Short mmCIF file of C-alpha atoms in Angstrom, two decimals:
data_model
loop_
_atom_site.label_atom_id
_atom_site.label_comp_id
_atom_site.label_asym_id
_atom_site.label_seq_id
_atom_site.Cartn_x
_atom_site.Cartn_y
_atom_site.Cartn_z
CA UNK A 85 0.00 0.00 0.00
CA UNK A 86 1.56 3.62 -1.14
CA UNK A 87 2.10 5.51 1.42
CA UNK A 88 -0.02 8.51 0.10
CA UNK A 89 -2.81 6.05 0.34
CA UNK A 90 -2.41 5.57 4.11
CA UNK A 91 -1.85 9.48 4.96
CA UNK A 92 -5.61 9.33 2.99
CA UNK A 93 -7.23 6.96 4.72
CA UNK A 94 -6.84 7.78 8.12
CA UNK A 95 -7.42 11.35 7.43
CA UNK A 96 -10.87 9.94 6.20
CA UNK A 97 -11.01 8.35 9.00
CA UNK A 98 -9.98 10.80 12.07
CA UNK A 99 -12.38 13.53 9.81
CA UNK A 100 -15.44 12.88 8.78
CA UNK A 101 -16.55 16.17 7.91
CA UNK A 102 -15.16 19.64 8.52
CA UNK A 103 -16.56 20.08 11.15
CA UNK A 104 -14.50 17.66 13.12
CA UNK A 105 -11.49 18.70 11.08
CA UNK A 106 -11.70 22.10 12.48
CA UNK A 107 -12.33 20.70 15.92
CA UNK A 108 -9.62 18.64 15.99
CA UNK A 109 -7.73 21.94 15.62
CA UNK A 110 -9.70 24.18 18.51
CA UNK A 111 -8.44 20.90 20.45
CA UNK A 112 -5.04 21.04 19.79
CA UNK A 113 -4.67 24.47 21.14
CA UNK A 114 -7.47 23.45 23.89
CA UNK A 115 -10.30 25.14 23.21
CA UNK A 116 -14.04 24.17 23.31
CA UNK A 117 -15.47 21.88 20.95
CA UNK A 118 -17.84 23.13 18.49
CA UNK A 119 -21.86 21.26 18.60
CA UNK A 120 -23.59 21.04 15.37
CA UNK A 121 -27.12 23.00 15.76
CA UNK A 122 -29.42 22.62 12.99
CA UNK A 123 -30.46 26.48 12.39
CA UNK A 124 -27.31 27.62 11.90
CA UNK A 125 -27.04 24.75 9.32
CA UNK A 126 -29.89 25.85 7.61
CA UNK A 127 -29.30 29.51 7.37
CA UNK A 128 -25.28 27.97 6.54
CA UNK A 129 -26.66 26.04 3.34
CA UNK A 130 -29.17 28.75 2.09
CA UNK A 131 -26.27 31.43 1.93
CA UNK A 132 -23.96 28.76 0.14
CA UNK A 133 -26.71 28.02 -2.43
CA UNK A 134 -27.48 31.52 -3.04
CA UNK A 135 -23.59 32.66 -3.42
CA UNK A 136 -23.03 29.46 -5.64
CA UNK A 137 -26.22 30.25 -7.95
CA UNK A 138 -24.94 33.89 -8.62
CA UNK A 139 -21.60 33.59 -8.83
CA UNK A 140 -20.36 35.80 -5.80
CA UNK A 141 -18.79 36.10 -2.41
CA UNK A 142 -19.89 37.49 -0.16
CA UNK A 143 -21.20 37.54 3.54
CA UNK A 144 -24.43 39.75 2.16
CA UNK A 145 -27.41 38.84 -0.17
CA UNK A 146 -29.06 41.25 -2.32
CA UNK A 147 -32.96 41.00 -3.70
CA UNK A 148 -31.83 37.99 -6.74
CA UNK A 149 -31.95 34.61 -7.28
CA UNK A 150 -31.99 32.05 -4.39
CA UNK A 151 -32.46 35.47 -2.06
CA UNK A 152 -32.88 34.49 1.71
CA UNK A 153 -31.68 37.29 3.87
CA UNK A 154 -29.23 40.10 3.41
CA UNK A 155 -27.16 39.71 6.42
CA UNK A 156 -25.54 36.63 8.57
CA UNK A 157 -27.83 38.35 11.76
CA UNK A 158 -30.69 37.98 9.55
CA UNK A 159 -30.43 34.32 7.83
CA UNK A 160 -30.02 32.82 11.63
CA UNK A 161 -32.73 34.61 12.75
CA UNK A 162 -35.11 33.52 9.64
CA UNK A 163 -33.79 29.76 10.18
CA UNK A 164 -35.25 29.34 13.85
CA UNK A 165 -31.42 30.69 16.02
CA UNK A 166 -32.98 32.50 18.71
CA UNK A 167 -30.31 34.83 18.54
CA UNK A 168 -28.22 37.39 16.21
CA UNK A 169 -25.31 37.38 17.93
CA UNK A 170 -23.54 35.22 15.65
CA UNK A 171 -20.10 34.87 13.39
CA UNK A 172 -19.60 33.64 9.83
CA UNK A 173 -16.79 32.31 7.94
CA UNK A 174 -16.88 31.47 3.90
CA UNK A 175 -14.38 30.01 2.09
CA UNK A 176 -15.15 29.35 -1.94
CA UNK A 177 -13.29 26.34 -4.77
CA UNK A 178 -11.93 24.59 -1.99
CA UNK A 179 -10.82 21.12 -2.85
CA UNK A 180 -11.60 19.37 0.33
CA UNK A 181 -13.64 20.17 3.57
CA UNK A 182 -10.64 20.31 5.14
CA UNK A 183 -9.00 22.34 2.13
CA UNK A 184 -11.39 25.18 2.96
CA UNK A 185 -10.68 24.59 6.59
CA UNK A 186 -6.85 25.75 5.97
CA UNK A 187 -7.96 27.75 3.70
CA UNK A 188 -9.46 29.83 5.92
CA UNK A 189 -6.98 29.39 8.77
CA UNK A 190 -4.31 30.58 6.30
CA UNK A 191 -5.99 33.59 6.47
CA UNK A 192 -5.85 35.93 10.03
CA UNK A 193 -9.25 37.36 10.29
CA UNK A 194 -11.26 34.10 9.59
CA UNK A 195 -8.71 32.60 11.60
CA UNK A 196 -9.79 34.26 14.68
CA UNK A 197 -13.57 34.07 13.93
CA UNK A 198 -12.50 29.50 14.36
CA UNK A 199 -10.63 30.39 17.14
CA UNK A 200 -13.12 32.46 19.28
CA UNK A 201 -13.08 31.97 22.87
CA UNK A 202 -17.50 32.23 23.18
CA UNK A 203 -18.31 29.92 20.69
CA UNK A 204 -19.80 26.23 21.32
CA UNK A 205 -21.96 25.71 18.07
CA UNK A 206 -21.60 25.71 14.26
CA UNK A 207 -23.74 25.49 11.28
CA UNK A 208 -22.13 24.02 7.97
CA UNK A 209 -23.71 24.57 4.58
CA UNK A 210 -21.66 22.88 1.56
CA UNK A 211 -22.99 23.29 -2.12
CA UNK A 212 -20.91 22.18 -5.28
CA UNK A 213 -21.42 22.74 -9.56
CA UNK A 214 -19.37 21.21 -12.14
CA UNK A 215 -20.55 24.51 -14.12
CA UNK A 216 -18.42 26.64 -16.22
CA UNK A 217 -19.13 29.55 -13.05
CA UNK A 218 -15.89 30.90 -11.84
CA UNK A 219 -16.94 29.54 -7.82
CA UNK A 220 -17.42 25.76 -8.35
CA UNK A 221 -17.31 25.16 -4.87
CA UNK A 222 -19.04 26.89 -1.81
CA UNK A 223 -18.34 26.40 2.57
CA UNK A 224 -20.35 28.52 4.53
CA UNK A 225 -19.43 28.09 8.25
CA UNK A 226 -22.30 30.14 10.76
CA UNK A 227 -21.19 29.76 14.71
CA UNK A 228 -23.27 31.28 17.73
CA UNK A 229 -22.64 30.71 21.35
CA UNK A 230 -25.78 28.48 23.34
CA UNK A 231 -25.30 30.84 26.31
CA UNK A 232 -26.27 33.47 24.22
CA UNK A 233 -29.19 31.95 22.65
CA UNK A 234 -30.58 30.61 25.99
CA UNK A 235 -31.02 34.74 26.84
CA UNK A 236 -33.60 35.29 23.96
CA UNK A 237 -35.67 32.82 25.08
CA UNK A 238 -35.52 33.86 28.51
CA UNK A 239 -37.76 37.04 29.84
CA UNK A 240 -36.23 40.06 31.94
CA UNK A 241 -38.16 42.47 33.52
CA UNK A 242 -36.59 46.35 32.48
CA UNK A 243 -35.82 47.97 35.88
CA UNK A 244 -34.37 51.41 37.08
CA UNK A 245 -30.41 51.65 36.78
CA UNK A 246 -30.41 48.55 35.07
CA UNK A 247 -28.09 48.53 31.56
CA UNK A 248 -30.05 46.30 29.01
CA UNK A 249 -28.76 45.05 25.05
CA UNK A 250 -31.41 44.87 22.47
CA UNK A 251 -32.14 43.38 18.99
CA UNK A 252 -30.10 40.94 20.01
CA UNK A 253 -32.88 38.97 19.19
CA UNK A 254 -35.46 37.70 16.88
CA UNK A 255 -37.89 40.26 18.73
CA UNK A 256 -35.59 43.82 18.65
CA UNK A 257 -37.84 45.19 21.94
CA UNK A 258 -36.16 41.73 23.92
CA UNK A 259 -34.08 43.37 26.25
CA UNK A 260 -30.82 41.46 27.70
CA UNK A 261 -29.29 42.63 30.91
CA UNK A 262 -25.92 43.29 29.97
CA UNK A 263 -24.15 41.69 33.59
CA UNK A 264 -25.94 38.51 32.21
CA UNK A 265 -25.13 38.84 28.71
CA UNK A 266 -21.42 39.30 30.10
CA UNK A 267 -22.07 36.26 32.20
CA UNK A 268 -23.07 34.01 29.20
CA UNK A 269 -20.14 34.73 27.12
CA UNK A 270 -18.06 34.40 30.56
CA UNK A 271 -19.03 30.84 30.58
CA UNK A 272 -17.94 29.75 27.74
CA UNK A 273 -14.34 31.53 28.09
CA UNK A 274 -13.94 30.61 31.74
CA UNK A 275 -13.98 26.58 30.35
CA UNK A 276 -10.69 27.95 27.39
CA UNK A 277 -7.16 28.49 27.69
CA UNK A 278 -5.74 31.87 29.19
CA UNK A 279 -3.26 32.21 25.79
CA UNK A 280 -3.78 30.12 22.28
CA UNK A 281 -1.08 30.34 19.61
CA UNK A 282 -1.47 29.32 16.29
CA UNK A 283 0.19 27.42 14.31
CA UNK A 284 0.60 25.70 17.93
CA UNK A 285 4.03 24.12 19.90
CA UNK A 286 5.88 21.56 17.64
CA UNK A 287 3.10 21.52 14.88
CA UNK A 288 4.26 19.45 11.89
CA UNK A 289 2.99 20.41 7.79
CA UNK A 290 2.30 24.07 8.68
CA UNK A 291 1.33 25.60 5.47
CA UNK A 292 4.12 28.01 4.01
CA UNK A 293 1.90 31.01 1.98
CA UNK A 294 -0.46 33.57 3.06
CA UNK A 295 -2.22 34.38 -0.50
CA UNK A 296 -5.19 37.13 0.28
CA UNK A 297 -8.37 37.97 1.95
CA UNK A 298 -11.18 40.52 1.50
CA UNK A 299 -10.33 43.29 3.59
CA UNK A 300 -6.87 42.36 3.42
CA UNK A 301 -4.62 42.73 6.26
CA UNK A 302 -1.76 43.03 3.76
CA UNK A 303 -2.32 45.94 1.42
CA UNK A 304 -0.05 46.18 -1.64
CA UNK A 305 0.84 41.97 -0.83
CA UNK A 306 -0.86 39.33 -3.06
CA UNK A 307 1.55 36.82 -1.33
CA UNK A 308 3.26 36.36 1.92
CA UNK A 309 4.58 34.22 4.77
CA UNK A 310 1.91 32.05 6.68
CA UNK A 311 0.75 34.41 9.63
CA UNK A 312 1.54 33.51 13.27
CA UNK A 313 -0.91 34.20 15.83
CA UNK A 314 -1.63 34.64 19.79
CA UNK A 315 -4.93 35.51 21.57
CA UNK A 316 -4.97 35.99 25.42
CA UNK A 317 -8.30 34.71 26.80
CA UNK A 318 -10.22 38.33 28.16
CA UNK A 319 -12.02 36.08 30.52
CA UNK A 320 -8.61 36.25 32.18
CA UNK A 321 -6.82 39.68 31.05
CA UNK A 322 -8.18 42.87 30.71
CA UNK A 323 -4.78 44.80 30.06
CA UNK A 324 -2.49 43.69 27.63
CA UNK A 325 0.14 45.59 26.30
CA UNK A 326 2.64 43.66 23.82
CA UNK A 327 7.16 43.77 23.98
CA UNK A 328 7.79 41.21 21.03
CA UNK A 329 6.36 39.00 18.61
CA UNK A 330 9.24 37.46 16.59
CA UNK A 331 10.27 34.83 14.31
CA UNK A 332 13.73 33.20 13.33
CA UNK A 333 14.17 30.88 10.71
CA UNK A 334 16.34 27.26 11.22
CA UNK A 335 19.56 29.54 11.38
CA UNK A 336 18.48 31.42 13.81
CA UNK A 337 18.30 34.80 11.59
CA UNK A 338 15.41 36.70 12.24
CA UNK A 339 12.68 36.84 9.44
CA UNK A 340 11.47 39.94 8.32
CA UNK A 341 7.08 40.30 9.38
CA UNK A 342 4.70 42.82 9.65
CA UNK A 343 3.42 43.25 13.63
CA UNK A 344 -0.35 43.39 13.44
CA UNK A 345 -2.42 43.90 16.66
CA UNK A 346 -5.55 46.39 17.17
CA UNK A 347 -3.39 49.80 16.73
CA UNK A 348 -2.36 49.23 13.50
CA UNK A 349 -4.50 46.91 12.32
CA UNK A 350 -5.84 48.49 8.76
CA UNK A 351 -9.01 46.89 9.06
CA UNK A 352 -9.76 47.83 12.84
CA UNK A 353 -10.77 43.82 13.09
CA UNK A 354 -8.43 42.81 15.68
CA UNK A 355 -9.06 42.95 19.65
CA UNK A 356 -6.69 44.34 22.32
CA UNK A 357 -5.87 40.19 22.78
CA UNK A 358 -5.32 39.52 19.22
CA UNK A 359 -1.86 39.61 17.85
CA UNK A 360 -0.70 37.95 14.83
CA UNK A 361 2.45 38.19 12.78
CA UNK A 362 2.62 37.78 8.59
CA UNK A 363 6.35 37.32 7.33
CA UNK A 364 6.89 39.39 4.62
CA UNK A 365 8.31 36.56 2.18
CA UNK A 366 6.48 33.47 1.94
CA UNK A 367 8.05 30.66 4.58
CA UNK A 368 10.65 27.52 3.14
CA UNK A 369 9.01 24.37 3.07
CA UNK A 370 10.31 21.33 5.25
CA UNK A 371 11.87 24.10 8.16
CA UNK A 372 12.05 24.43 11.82
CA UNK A 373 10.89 28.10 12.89
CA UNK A 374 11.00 29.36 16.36
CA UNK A 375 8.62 32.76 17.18
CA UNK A 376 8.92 34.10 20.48
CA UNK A 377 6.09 36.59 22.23
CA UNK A 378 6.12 38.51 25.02
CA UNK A 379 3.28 41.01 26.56
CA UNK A 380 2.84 42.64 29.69
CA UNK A 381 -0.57 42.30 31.27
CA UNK A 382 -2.58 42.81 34.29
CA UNK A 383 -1.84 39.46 35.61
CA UNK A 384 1.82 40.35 35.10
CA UNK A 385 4.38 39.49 31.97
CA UNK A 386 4.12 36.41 29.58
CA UNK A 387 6.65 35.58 27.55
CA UNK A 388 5.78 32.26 25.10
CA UNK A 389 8.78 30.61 22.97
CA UNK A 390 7.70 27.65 20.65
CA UNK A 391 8.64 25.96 17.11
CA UNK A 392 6.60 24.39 14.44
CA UNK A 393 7.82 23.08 11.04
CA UNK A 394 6.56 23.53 7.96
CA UNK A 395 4.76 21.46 5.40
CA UNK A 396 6.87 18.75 3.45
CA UNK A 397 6.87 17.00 0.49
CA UNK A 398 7.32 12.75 -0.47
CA UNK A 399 8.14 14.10 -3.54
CA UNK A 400 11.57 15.41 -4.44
CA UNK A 401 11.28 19.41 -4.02
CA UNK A 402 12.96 21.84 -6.83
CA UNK A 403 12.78 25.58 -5.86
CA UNK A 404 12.38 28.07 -8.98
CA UNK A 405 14.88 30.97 -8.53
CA UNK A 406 15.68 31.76 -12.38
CA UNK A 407 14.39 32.51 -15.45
CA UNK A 408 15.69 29.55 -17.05
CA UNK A 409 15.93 26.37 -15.61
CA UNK A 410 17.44 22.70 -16.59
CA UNK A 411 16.77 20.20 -13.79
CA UNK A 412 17.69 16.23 -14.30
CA UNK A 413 15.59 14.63 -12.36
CA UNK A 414 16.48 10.63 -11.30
CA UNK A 415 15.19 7.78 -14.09
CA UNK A 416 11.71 6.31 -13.01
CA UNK A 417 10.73 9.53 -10.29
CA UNK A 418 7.03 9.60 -11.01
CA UNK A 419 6.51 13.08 -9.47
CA UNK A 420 8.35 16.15 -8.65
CA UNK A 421 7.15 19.16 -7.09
CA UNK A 422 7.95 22.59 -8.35
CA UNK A 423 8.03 25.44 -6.44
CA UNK A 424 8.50 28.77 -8.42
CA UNK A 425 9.78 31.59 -5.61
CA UNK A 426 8.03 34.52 -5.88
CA UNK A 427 10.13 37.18 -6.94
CA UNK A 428 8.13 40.05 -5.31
CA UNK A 429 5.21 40.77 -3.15
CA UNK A 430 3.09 40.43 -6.14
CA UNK A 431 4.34 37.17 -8.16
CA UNK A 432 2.07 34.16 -8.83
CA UNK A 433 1.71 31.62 -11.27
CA UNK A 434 0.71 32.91 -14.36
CA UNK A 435 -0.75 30.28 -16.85
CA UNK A 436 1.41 27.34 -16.57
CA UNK A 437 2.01 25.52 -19.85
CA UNK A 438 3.72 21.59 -19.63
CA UNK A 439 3.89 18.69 -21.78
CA UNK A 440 2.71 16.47 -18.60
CA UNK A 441 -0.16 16.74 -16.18
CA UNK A 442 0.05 19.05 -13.80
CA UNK A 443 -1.67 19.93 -10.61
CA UNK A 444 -1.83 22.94 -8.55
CA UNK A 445 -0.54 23.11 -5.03
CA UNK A 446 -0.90 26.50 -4.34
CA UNK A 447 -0.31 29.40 -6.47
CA UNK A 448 3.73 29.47 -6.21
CA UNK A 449 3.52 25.62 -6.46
CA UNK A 450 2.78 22.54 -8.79
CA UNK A 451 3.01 19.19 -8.81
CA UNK A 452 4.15 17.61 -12.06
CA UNK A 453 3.52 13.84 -13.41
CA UNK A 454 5.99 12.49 -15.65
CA UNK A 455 5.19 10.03 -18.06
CA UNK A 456 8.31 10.51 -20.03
CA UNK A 457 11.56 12.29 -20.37
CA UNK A 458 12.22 15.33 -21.50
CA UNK A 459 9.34 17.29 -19.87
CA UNK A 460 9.14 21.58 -20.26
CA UNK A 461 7.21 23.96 -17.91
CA UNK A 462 6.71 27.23 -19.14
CA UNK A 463 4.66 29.91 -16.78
CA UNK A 464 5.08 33.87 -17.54
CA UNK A 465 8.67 34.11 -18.40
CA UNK A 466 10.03 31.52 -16.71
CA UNK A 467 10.92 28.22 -18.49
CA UNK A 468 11.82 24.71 -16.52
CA UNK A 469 13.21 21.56 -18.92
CA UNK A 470 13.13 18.51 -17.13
CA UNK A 471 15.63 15.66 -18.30
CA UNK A 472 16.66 11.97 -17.37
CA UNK A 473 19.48 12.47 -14.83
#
């Protein structure tokens, strides 16, 4: 049996769905697990159907085709979730469940929504076209908290010097007292870790490339380094202010990243207890990195130094540094993987053109089949000739 094979099968088997996928993940860095609730499914797979149908993506609907209702808020509501209060994650042409998983990961704002501290349920909605459409593929991921949802069923009686939260719920006159609102969402982050860093301590095949997201937290970048990330739990710090967040490559040289945290963020998405680094060159595959954080806080100074490696290949591994490229490659290799170093901030793939099948690993990387000696790989202006070593 082919060792590829294996890898397969038992990720079949350890991950049924994504859904477990990504909560085998929120384990690993111990948070909560995630419960499937059936109205955040629903309003999950109308939003996929209706962004698949038109050809869009987007976390809003407008009054077309397959129209259910124009906001996340809204489509929970409409589906039977008691509450609004509730976060949304999309991820379109995916090639797995767990493809759009990473996917998503790879990128730091959804990353965070996965990683929440108040969130115990999820919603999946999945829809699929073999359709000339540019999205072929569509995940919709809706997440609410129970605590949360328990409150709009409950009734409250409005008193003097009392502070309340409305529309909150399906009924916009429910009123919420906010000390039990806080209390809900307290429950759920009093069960997590104080600190969660992602990727997490000695985490094997950690993708290399952070590509883009809509708003991007990378202007002027349409490829970078695989973002590193650390949220303290605010169930347990209410001050945080950070020292250093760096990374060093397996030589111990420090790698060049852009610091994001709430100050600076140019999206104003991230908490005060979000912090997340994005080298500014994509990461080497098959390497030992080491970041190091440190942050002063209310409950005095952390300081948090761990490695992770990153993905590698069974296939022999040829980086792309020229124009012009003759590689001799051993007689009977099967595959090779080619990975074309981006130049700039800006350089992917263009159109690849090869006399043997070819499949995408990401959009600085291929995989290429070989049938039969010589093989040539042209894409933009650079040209690779593979021959019989």
């Amino acid at each position: 049996m082919k060792k590829e094979f294996i890898i397969t099968l038992l990720t079949t088997l350890l991950y049924s769905d994504s859904i477990s996928y990504l909560n085998s993940i929120r384990n690993s860095v111990g948070l909560n697990q995630l419960k499937v609730e059936k109205h955040l499914s629903k309003a999950a797979s109308k939003h996929a159907k209706y962004l698949l149908e038109n050809n869009i993506n987007s976390h809003y609907e407008k009054n077309t085709r397959y129209f259910y209702e124009k906001t996340p808020a809204l489509r929970a509501i409409k589906s039977g979730y008691p509450t609004k209060d509730i976060k949304e994650n999309i991820a379109t042409n995916a090639k797995s469940e767990e493809d759009a998983i990473d996917t998503l990961f790879s990128a730091i704002y959804h990353r965070f929504v996965f990683l929440d501290f108040t969130i115990d349920q999820i919603g999946k909605g999945i829809v699929k076209d073999k359709s000339k459409k540019t999205i072929k593929s569509v995940y919709v991921y809706d997440m609410g908290s129970s605590q949360i949802a328990r409150l709009c069923q409950d009734d409250f009686l409005t008193l003097e010097g009392i502070y309340y939260i409305q529309n909150m719920c399906k009924d916009s006159t429910h009123y919420i007292p906010k000390d039990i609102y806080k209390k809900a969402k307290d429950t759920i982050m009093a069960k997590n870790p104080k600190m969660v860093i992602f990727p997490n301590i000695n985490q094997q095949d950690v993708p290399t490339v952070f590509y883009q997201e809509y708003p991007n937290p990378m202007p002027g970048y349409k490829v970078s380094g695989y973002p590193i990330s650390v949220e303290l739990n605010p169930y347990y710090f209410k001050d945080i202010k950070i020292k250093r967040f760096r990374l060093y490559d397996d030589k111990k040289r420090m790698v060049r990243v852009k610091l994001l945290k709430q100050s600076n963020d140019p999206n104003k998405k991230f908490k005060p207890y979000q912090f997340a680094i994005i080298p500014k060159q994509r990461l080497s595959y098959n390497k030992t990195y080491t970041a190091y954080f440190e942050a002063y806080t209310d409950q005095g100074t952390i300081k948090q130094k761990w490695t992770f490696q990153t993905k590698k290949f069974l296939q022999p591994l040829y980086t792309i540094t020229k124009d012009y490229n003759v590689i001799y490659i051993p007689k009977k290799t099967k595959e090779i993987i080619l990975y074309f170093k981006p130049r700039n901030r800006k350089d992917i793939l263009q159109k690849v053109e090869a006399g043997s099948k070819v499949d995408y690993i990401d959009a600085n990387t291929i995989k290429v089949s070989i049938s039969q000696l010589p093989v040539v790989v042209k894409t933009g202006d650079r040209k690779v000739i593979l021959k019989e070593k």
